[in-house]
Amino acid sequence: QVQLVESGGGSVQAGGSLRLSCAASKYTSGTYYMAWFRQAPGKEREGVAGIGSDGSTSYADSVKGRFTISKDNAKNTLYLQMNSLKPEDTAMYYCAADPLHPPFGRNWHLPDWYSIWGQGTQVTVSS
């Protein structure tokens, strides 16, 4: 069973940057579809960014141009570089993975697509 462990969360002022990491316990990033989600208190979990085994990426409109998803297959690690952070980015951020790829890149943002989840890392952005 693959396990995912997130790190890199913290507190930052608006306009700042953070880089989240997600380490997988076994080789996944070369074949699995992987994504970052976030969930703020009282809100539903939402897809932030996804990346396929071929490196193709998808982003939520709210983070396009500010966040970048990437992976290092040799290290079995997924990253999320977050720049120009806003208070509304405050949430628990989760790493997710699934051996199946969403058809045509659709549905990557749906939590039900993913069978493997990390425990999350908190990101807090103050104004």
Coordinates of N, CA, C and O in Angstrom, one line a residue:
Q1 N 0.8 -1.2 0.0 CA 0.0 0.0 0.0 C 0.9 1.2 0.0 O 1.8 1.4 0.8
V2 N 0.6 2.1 -1.0 CA 1.4 3.4 -1.1 C 1.0 4.3 0.1 O -0.2 4.4 0.4
Q3 N 1.9 5.0 0.7 CA 1.6 6.0 1.7 C 2.2 7.3 1.2 O 3.3 7.4 0.6
L4 N 1.5 8.4 1.5 CA 1.9 9.7 1.1 C 2.1 10.6 2.3 O 1.2 10.6 3.2
V5 N 3.2 11.3 2.4 CA 3.4 12.2 3.6 C 3.8 13.6 3.1 O 4.8 13.8 2.4
E6 N 2.9 14.5 3.5 CA 3.1 15.9 3.1 C 4.0 16.7 4.1 O 4.0 16.3 5.3
S7 N 4.7 17.7 3.6 CA 5.4 18.6 4.5 C 5.6 19.9 3.8 O 5.2 20.1 2.6
G8 N 6.0 20.9 4.5 CA 6.3 22.2 4.0 C 5.3 23.3 4.3 O 5.4 24.5 3.9
G9 N 4.2 22.9 4.9 CA 3.2 23.9 5.3 C 3.7 24.9 6.4 O 4.8 24.7 7.0
G10 N 3.0 25.9 6.6 CA 3.4 26.9 7.7 C 2.6 28.1 7.6 O 1.5 28.2 6.9
S11 N 3.0 29.2 8.2 CA 2.3 30.5 8.2 C 3.2 31.5 7.5 O 4.4 31.5 7.6
V12 N 2.5 32.3 6.6 CA 3.2 33.2 5.8 C 2.3 34.4 5.6 O 1.1 34.3 5.7
Q13 N 2.9 35.6 5.4 CA 2.1 36.8 5.1 C 1.6 36.8 3.6 O 2.3 36.1 2.7
A14 N 0.6 37.5 3.4 CA 0.1 37.6 2.0 C 1.2 38.1 1.1 O 2.0 39.0 1.4
G15 N 1.2 37.5 -0.1 CA 2.3 37.9 -1.0 C 3.5 37.0 -1.0 O 4.4 37.0 -1.8
G16 N 3.6 36.2 0.1 CA 4.7 35.3 0.3 C 4.6 34.0 -0.5 O 3.7 33.8 -1.2
S17 N 5.6 33.1 -0.2 CA 5.7 31.8 -1.0 C 5.9 30.7 0.0 O 6.5 30.9 1.1
L18 N 5.4 29.5 -0.4 CA 5.7 28.3 0.3 C 5.9 27.2 -0.8 O 5.3 27.3 -1.8
R19 N 6.6 26.1 -0.4 CA 6.7 25.0 -1.3 C 6.3 23.7 -0.5 O 7.0 23.4 0.5
L20 N 5.3 23.1 -0.9 CA 4.8 21.9 -0.3 C 5.5 20.7 -1.0 O 5.7 20.7 -2.2
S21 N 5.8 19.6 -0.2 CA 6.3 18.4 -0.7 C 5.4 17.2 -0.3 O 4.8 17.3 0.8
C22 N 5.4 16.2 -1.1 CA 4.6 15.0 -0.8 C 5.5 13.8 -1.2 O 5.8 13.6 -2.4
A23 N 6.0 13.1 -0.2 CA 6.9 12.0 -0.4 C 6.0 10.7 -0.4 O 5.2 10.4 0.5
A24 N 6.2 9.9 -1.5 CA 5.5 8.6 -1.6 C 6.4 7.5 -1.1 O 7.7 7.5 -1.3
S25 N 5.8 6.5 -0.5 CA 6.6 5.4 0.1 C 7.1 4.4 -0.9 O 8.0 3.6 -0.6
K26 N 6.6 4.4 -2.1 CA 7.1 3.6 -3.2 C 6.9 4.3 -4.5 O 6.3 5.4 -4.6
Y27 N 7.4 3.8 -5.6 CA 7.4 4.4 -6.8 C 6.0 4.7 -7.3 O 5.2 3.8 -7.5
T28 N 5.6 6.0 -7.5 CA 4.3 6.3 -7.9 C 4.3 7.4 -9.0 O 3.5 7.4 -9.9
S29 N 5.2 8.3 -8.8 CA 5.1 9.5 -9.6 C 5.3 9.2 -11.1 O 4.9 10.0 -12.0
G30 N 5.9 8.1 -11.4 CA 6.2 7.8 -12.8 C 5.0 7.2 -13.5 O 4.9 7.2 -14.8
T31 N 4.0 6.7 -12.7 CA 2.9 6.0 -13.3 C 1.5 6.4 -12.8 O 0.5 6.3 -13.5
Y32 N 1.5 7.0 -11.6 CA 0.2 7.4 -11.0 C -0.1 8.8 -11.5 O 0.7 9.6 -11.8
Y33 N -1.4 9.1 -11.4 CA -1.9 10.5 -11.5 C -1.8 11.0 -10.0 O -2.3 10.4 -9.1
M34 N -1.3 12.2 -9.9 CA -1.1 12.8 -8.5 C -1.7 14.2 -8.5 O -1.7 14.9 -9.6
A35 N -2.1 14.6 -7.4 CA -2.7 15.9 -7.3 C -2.6 16.5 -5.9 O -2.3 15.8 -4.9
W36 N -2.8 17.8 -5.8 CA -2.9 18.5 -4.5 C -4.4 19.0 -4.4 O -5.0 19.6 -5.3
F37 N -4.9 18.8 -3.2 CA -6.2 19.3 -2.8 C -6.0 20.2 -1.6 O -5.0 20.2 -0.9
R38 N -7.1 21.0 -1.3 CA -7.1 21.8 -0.1 C -8.5 21.8 0.5 O -9.5 21.7 -0.3
Q39 N -8.6 22.0 1.8 CA -9.9 22.1 2.4 C -9.8 23.1 3.6 O -9.0 23.0 4.5
A40 N -10.6 24.2 3.4 CA -10.7 25.2 4.5 C -11.8 24.8 5.4 O -12.8 24.1 5.0
P41 N -11.8 25.3 6.6 CA -12.9 25.0 7.6 C -14.3 25.3 7.0 O -14.5 26.4 6.5
G42 N -15.2 24.4 7.1 CA -16.5 24.6 6.6 C -16.7 24.6 5.2 O -17.8 24.8 4.7
K43 N -15.7 24.2 4.4 CA -15.8 24.2 3.0 C -15.4 22.8 2.5 O -14.8 22.0 3.2
E44 N -15.9 22.5 1.2 CA -15.6 21.2 0.6 C -14.1 21.1 0.2 O -13.5 22.2 -0.1
R45 N -13.6 19.9 0.1 CA -12.3 19.7 -0.4 C -12.3 20.0 -1.9 O -13.1 19.6 -2.6
E46 N -11.3 20.8 -2.3 CA -11.2 21.2 -3.7 C -9.9 20.9 -4.3 O -8.8 21.0 -3.7
G47 N -9.9 20.6 -5.6 CA -8.7 20.3 -6.3 C -7.9 21.6 -6.6 O -8.5 22.5 -7.1
V48 N -6.6 21.5 -6.4 CA -5.8 22.7 -6.6 C -5.0 22.5 -7.9 O -4.9 23.4 -8.7
A49 N -4.3 21.4 -8.0 CA -3.5 21.1 -9.2 C -3.3 19.6 -9.3 O -3.3 18.9 -8.3
G50 N -3.2 19.1 -10.6 CA -2.9 17.7 -10.8 C -1.8 17.5 -11.9 O -1.6 18.4 -12.7
I51 N -1.2 16.4 -11.8 CA -0.1 16.1 -12.8 C -0.1 14.6 -13.2 O -0.3 13.7 -12.3
G52 N 0.0 14.4 -14.5 CA -0.1 13.0 -15.0 C 1.3 12.4 -15.1 O 2.3 13.1 -14.8
S53 N 1.4 11.1 -15.4 CA 2.6 10.4 -15.5 C 3.5 11.0 -16.7 O 4.7 10.9 -16.6
D54 N 2.8 11.7 -17.6 CA 3.5 12.3 -18.7 C 3.9 13.7 -18.5 O 4.5 14.4 -19.3
G55 N 3.6 14.2 -17.2 CA 4.0 15.5 -16.9 C 3.0 16.6 -17.2 O 3.2 17.8 -16.9
S56 N 1.9 16.2 -17.8 CA 0.8 17.2 -18.1 C 0.2 17.6 -16.9 O 0.0 16.9 -15.9
T57 N -0.2 18.9 -16.8 CA -0.7 19.5 -15.6 C -2.0 20.2 -15.8 O -2.4 20.6 -16.9
S58 N -2.8 20.3 -14.7 CA -4.0 21.0 -14.6 C -4.1 21.8 -13.4 O -3.6 21.4 -12.3
Y59 N -4.8 22.9 -13.4 CA -4.9 23.8 -12.3 C -6.3 24.3 -12.1 O -7.0 24.5 -13.1
A60 N -6.6 24.6 -10.9 CA -7.9 25.3 -10.6 C -7.7 26.8 -11.0 O -6.6 27.3 -10.9
D61 N -8.8 27.4 -11.5 CA -8.7 28.7 -12.0 C -8.1 29.7 -10.9 O -7.4 30.7 -11.2
S62 N -8.5 29.4 -9.7 CA -8.1 30.3 -8.6 C -6.6 30.3 -8.3 O -6.1 31.3 -7.6
V63 N -5.8 29.4 -8.8 CA -4.4 29.3 -8.5 C -3.5 29.5 -9.8 O -2.3 29.5 -9.7
K64 N -4.2 29.5 -10.9 CA -3.4 29.6 -12.2 C -2.5 30.8 -12.2 O -2.9 31.9 -11.8
G65 N -1.3 30.6 -12.6 CA -0.3 31.7 -12.6 C 0.4 32.0 -11.3 O 1.4 32.7 -11.2
R66 N -0.1 31.3 -10.2 CA 0.5 31.5 -8.9 C 1.1 30.2 -8.4 O 2.2 30.3 -7.7
F67 N 0.5 29.1 -8.6 CA 1.0 27.8 -8.1 C 1.5 27.0 -9.3 O 1.0 27.1 -10.4
T68 N 2.5 26.2 -9.0 CA 3.1 25.3 -9.9 C 3.3 23.9 -9.3 O 3.9 23.7 -8.3
I69 N 2.7 22.9 -10.0 CA 2.8 21.5 -9.5 C 4.0 20.8 -10.3 O 4.1 21.1 -11.5
S70 N 4.8 20.0 -9.6 CA 5.9 19.4 -10.3 C 6.2 18.1 -9.5 O 5.7 17.9 -8.4
K71 N 7.0 17.3 -10.1 CA 7.4 16.0 -9.5 C 8.8 15.6 -9.8 O 9.3 16.0 -10.9
D72 N 9.4 14.9 -8.9 CA 10.7 14.3 -9.1 C 10.6 12.8 -9.0 O 10.5 12.3 -7.9
N73 N 10.6 12.2 -10.2 CA 10.3 10.7 -10.2 C 11.4 10.0 -9.5 O 11.1 8.9 -8.8
A74 N 12.6 10.4 -9.6 CA 13.7 9.7 -8.9 C 13.6 9.7 -7.4 O 14.0 8.8 -6.7
K75 N 13.0 10.8 -6.9 CA 12.8 10.9 -5.4 C 11.4 10.5 -5.0 O 11.1 10.6 -3.8
N76 N 10.5 10.1 -5.9 CA 9.2 9.8 -5.6 C 8.5 10.9 -4.8 O 7.8 10.7 -3.8
T77 N 8.7 12.1 -5.2 CA 8.2 13.3 -4.5 C 7.4 14.2 -5.4 O 7.9 14.5 -6.5
L78 N 6.3 14.7 -4.9 CA 5.5 15.6 -5.6 C 5.6 17.0 -4.9 O 5.8 17.0 -3.7
Y79 N 5.6 18.1 -5.7 CA 5.8 19.4 -5.1 C 4.6 20.3 -5.5 O 4.0 20.1 -6.5
L80 N 4.4 21.3 -4.7 CA 3.5 22.4 -5.1 C 4.2 23.7 -4.6 O 4.3 24.0 -3.5
Q81 N 4.7 24.5 -5.6 CA 5.2 25.8 -5.4 C 4.1 26.8 -5.4 O 3.4 26.9 -6.4
M82 N 4.0 27.5 -4.3 CA 2.9 28.5 -4.1 C 3.5 29.9 -4.0 O 4.2 30.1 -3.0
N83 N 3.2 30.7 -4.9 CA 3.7 32.1 -4.9 C 2.5 33.1 -4.8 O 1.3 32.7 -5.0
S84 N 2.8 34.3 -4.4 CA 1.7 35.3 -4.3 C 0.6 34.8 -3.5 O -0.6 35.0 -3.9
L85 N 0.8 34.3 -2.4 CA -0.2 33.7 -1.6 C -1.2 34.7 -1.0 O -0.8 35.9 -0.8
K86 N -2.4 34.3 -0.9 CA -3.5 35.2 -0.5 C -4.2 34.6 0.8 O -4.1 33.3 1.0
P87 N -4.8 35.4 1.6 CA -5.5 34.8 2.8 C -6.5 33.7 2.4 O -6.6 32.8 3.2
E88 N -7.1 33.8 1.3 CA -8.1 32.8 0.8 C -7.4 31.5 0.5 O -8.1 30.5 0.2
D89 N -6.1 31.4 0.4 CA -5.4 30.2 0.2 C -5.2 29.4 1.5 O -4.7 28.2 1.5
T90 N -5.6 30.0 2.6 CA -5.5 29.3 3.9 C -6.3 28.0 3.9 O -7.5 28.1 3.6
A91 N -5.7 26.9 4.2 CA -6.4 25.6 4.2 C -5.5 24.5 4.6 O -4.3 24.7 4.7
M92 N -6.0 23.3 4.8 CA -5.2 22.1 5.0 C -5.0 21.6 3.5 O -6.0 21.5 2.8
Y93 N -3.8 21.4 3.2 CA -3.4 20.9 1.9 C -3.1 19.4 1.9 O -2.3 19.0 2.8
Y94 N -3.7 18.7 1.0 CA -3.5 17.2 0.9 C -3.0 16.8 -0.4 O -3.3 17.4 -1.5
C95 N -2.1 15.8 -0.4 CA -1.6 15.1 -1.5 C -2.5 13.9 -1.8 O -2.9 13.2 -0.9
A96 N -2.7 13.6 -3.1 CA -3.6 12.5 -3.5 C -3.0 11.8 -4.7 O -2.3 12.4 -5.5
A97 N -3.2 10.5 -4.8 CA -2.7 9.7 -5.9 C -3.7 8.6 -6.3 O -4.4 8.1 -5.5
D98 N -3.6 8.2 -7.6 CA -4.3 7.1 -8.0 C -3.7 6.5 -9.2 O -3.1 7.2 -10.1
P99 N -3.6 5.1 -9.3 CA -3.0 4.5 -10.5 C -3.7 4.8 -11.8 O -3.1 4.6 -12.9
L100 N -5.0 5.1 -11.7 CA -5.7 5.4 -13.0 C -5.6 6.9 -13.3 O -5.7 7.8 -12.3
H101 N -5.5 7.3 -14.5 CA -5.5 8.7 -15.0 C -7.0 9.1 -15.3 O -7.7 8.3 -16.0
P102 N -7.4 10.3 -15.0 CA -8.7 10.8 -15.4 C -8.7 10.8 -16.9 O -7.8 11.3 -17.6
P103 N -9.8 10.3 -17.5 CA -9.9 10.3 -19.0 C -9.8 11.8 -19.6 O -10.5 12.7 -19.1
F104 N -8.9 11.9 -20.5 CA -8.7 13.2 -21.2 C -8.4 14.3 -20.2 O -8.6 15.5 -20.4
G105 N -7.9 14.0 -19.0 CA -7.5 15.0 -18.0 C -8.6 15.6 -17.3 O -8.5 16.4 -16.4
R106 N -9.9 15.1 -17.6 CA -11.0 15.6 -16.8 C -11.2 14.9 -15.5 O -10.6 13.9 -15.3
N107 N -11.9 15.5 -14.6 CA -12.3 14.9 -13.3 C -11.1 14.9 -12.4 O -11.2 14.3 -11.3
W108 N -9.9 15.4 -12.7 CA -8.8 15.4 -11.9 C -9.1 16.1 -10.5 O -8.4 15.8 -9.5
H109 N -10.0 17.0 -10.6 CA -10.3 17.8 -9.4 C -11.3 17.2 -8.5 O -11.7 17.8 -7.4
L110 N -11.8 16.0 -8.8 CA -12.8 15.4 -8.0 C -12.2 14.5 -6.9 O -11.5 13.5 -7.3
P111 N -12.4 14.7 -5.6 CA -11.7 13.9 -4.6 C -12.0 12.4 -4.7 O -11.2 11.6 -4.4
D112 N -13.2 12.1 -5.2 CA -13.6 10.6 -5.3 C -12.7 9.9 -6.3 O -12.7 8.6 -6.3
W113 N -12.0 10.6 -7.2 CA -11.2 9.9 -8.2 C -10.0 9.2 -7.5 O -9.5 8.2 -8.0
Y114 N -9.6 9.7 -6.4 CA -8.3 9.3 -5.8 C -8.5 8.2 -4.7 O -9.3 8.4 -3.8
S115 N -7.6 7.2 -4.7 CA -7.7 6.2 -3.7 C -6.7 6.3 -2.6 O -6.8 5.6 -1.6
I116 N -5.7 7.2 -2.8 CA -4.6 7.3 -1.8 C -4.5 8.7 -1.4 O -4.4 9.6 -2.2
W117 N -4.4 9.0 -0.1 CA -4.4 10.3 0.5 C -3.3 10.4 1.5 O -3.1 9.5 2.3
G118 N -2.7 11.6 1.6 CA -1.8 11.9 2.7 C -2.6 12.5 3.9 O -3.9 12.7 3.8
Q119 N -1.9 12.8 5.0 CA -2.6 13.3 6.2 C -2.8 14.8 6.2 O -3.6 15.4 7.0
G120 N -2.1 15.5 5.3 CA -2.3 16.9 5.1 C -1.3 17.8 5.8 O -0.6 17.3 6.8
T121 N -1.1 19.0 5.3 CA -0.2 20.0 5.9 C -0.9 21.3 5.9 O -1.5 21.7 4.9
Q122 N -0.8 22.0 7.0 CA -1.6 23.3 7.1 C -0.8 24.5 6.5 O 0.3 24.6 6.8
V123 N -1.6 25.3 5.8 CA -1.0 26.5 5.2 C -1.9 27.6 5.7 O -3.2 27.6 5.5
T124 N -1.3 28.6 6.3 CA -2.0 29.8 6.9 C -1.4 31.1 6.3 O -0.2 31.3 6.4
V125 N -2.2 31.9 5.6 CA -1.8 33.1 5.0 C -2.5 34.3 5.7 O -3.7 34.4 5.7
S126 N -1.7 35.1 6.3 CA -2.2 36.3 7.0 C -2.2 37.5 6.1 O -1.3 37.7 5.3
S127 N -3.1 38.4 6.4 CA -3.2 39.6 5.6 C -2.3 40.7 6.2 O -1.9 40.6 7.3

